[in-house]
């Protein structure tokens, strides 16, 4: 999921909802981002939780 957040910048995908939509329409993009064809598409909520966790200062202090 982190890789897909990074790759969305050069792909000019401005919002997470657009990223999730791209996964459902472009199978090759999904595989290029490290997901298997059979994997479920991460939801916007999953991305939001991950971004919150990454941005949380206590997370980085424990690493």
mmCIF file of C-alpha atoms in Angstrom:
data_model
loop_
_atom_site.group_PDB
_atom_site.id
_atom_site.type_symbol
_atom_site.label_atom_id
_atom_site.label_comp_id
_atom_site.label_asym_id
_atom_site.label_seq_id
_atom_site.Cartn_x
_atom_site.Cartn_y
_atom_site.Cartn_z
ATOM 1 C CA UNK A 1 0.000 0.000 0.000
ATOM 2 C CA UNK A 2 2.869 2.373 0.721
ATOM 3 C CA UNK A 3 4.277 1.791 -2.760
ATOM 4 C CA UNK A 4 0.923 2.636 -4.326
ATOM 5 C CA UNK A 5 0.835 5.920 -2.385
ATOM 6 C CA UNK A 6 4.236 6.804 -3.791
ATOM 7 C CA UNK A 7 3.513 5.709 -7.363
ATOM 8 C CA UNK A 8 0.299 7.741 -7.506
ATOM 9 C CA UNK A 9 2.358 10.963 -7.580
ATOM 10 C CA UNK A 10 4.070 10.426 -10.970
ATOM 11 C CA UNK A 11 0.845 8.844 -12.260
ATOM 12 C CA UNK A 12 -0.928 12.117 -11.378
ATOM 13 C CA UNK A 13 -3.616 10.512 -9.251
ATOM 14 C CA UNK A 14 -4.614 13.313 -6.880
ATOM 15 C CA UNK A 15 -6.960 11.548 -4.450
ATOM 16 C CA UNK A 16 -7.101 8.187 -2.710
ATOM 17 C CA UNK A 17 -10.583 7.560 -4.101
ATOM 18 C CA UNK A 18 -9.124 7.932 -7.615
ATOM 19 C CA UNK A 19 -6.360 5.486 -6.718
ATOM 20 C CA UNK A 20 -8.876 2.896 -5.516
ATOM 21 C CA UNK A 21 -10.947 3.445 -8.663
ATOM 22 C CA UNK A 22 -7.842 2.953 -10.824
ATOM 23 C CA UNK A 23 -7.189 -0.402 -9.160
ATOM 24 C CA UNK A 24 -10.638 -1.611 -10.155
ATOM 25 C CA UNK A 25 -10.282 -0.491 -13.774
ATOM 26 C CA UNK A 26 -6.596 -1.178 -14.486
ATOM 27 C CA UNK A 27 -5.421 -4.668 -13.577
ATOM 28 C CA UNK A 28 -1.870 -4.021 -14.764
ATOM 29 C CA UNK A 29 -1.562 -0.976 -12.488
ATOM 30 C CA UNK A 30 -2.773 -3.074 -9.566
ATOM 31 C CA UNK A 31 -0.107 -5.706 -10.222
ATOM 32 C CA UNK A 32 2.571 -3.045 -10.767
ATOM 33 C CA UNK A 33 1.766 -1.655 -7.308
ATOM 34 C CA UNK A 34 2.537 -5.019 -5.752
ATOM 35 C CA UNK A 35 -0.923 -6.484 -5.378
ATOM 36 C CA UNK A 36 -1.875 -9.881 -6.731
ATOM 37 C CA UNK A 37 -4.699 -10.237 -9.209
ATOM 38 C CA UNK A 38 -6.678 -12.182 -6.606
ATOM 39 C CA UNK A 39 -6.084 -9.628 -3.809
ATOM 40 C CA UNK A 40 -8.932 -7.429 -2.718
ATOM 41 C CA UNK A 41 -8.628 -3.746 -3.516
ATOM 42 C CA UNK A 42 -7.734 -1.749 -0.374
ATOM 43 C CA UNK A 43 -10.513 0.618 0.639
ATOM 44 C CA UNK A 44 -10.188 4.351 1.159
ATOM 45 C CA UNK A 45 -10.619 3.697 4.880
ATOM 46 C CA UNK A 46 -7.643 1.305 4.856
ATOM 47 C CA UNK A 47 -5.480 3.974 3.251
ATOM 48 C CA UNK A 48 -6.719 6.553 5.740
ATOM 49 C CA UNK A 49 -5.815 4.312 8.684
ATOM 50 C CA UNK A 50 -2.377 3.642 7.219
ATOM 51 C CA UNK A 51 -1.680 7.342 6.613
ATOM 52 C CA UNK A 52 -2.779 8.136 10.166
ATOM 53 C CA UNK A 53 -0.501 5.426 11.536
ATOM 54 C CA UNK A 54 2.453 6.653 9.481
ATOM 55 C CA UNK A 55 1.863 10.236 10.543
ATOM 56 C CA UNK A 56 1.488 9.347 14.219
ATOM 57 C CA UNK A 57 4.573 10.514 16.113
ATOM 58 C CA UNK A 58 4.392 7.689 18.645
ATOM 59 C CA UNK A 59 4.655 5.177 15.819
ATOM 60 C CA UNK A 60 7.969 6.608 14.650
ATOM 61 C CA UNK A 61 9.330 6.842 18.208
ATOM 62 C CA UNK A 62 8.750 3.121 18.746
ATOM 63 C CA UNK A 63 10.613 2.101 15.598
#
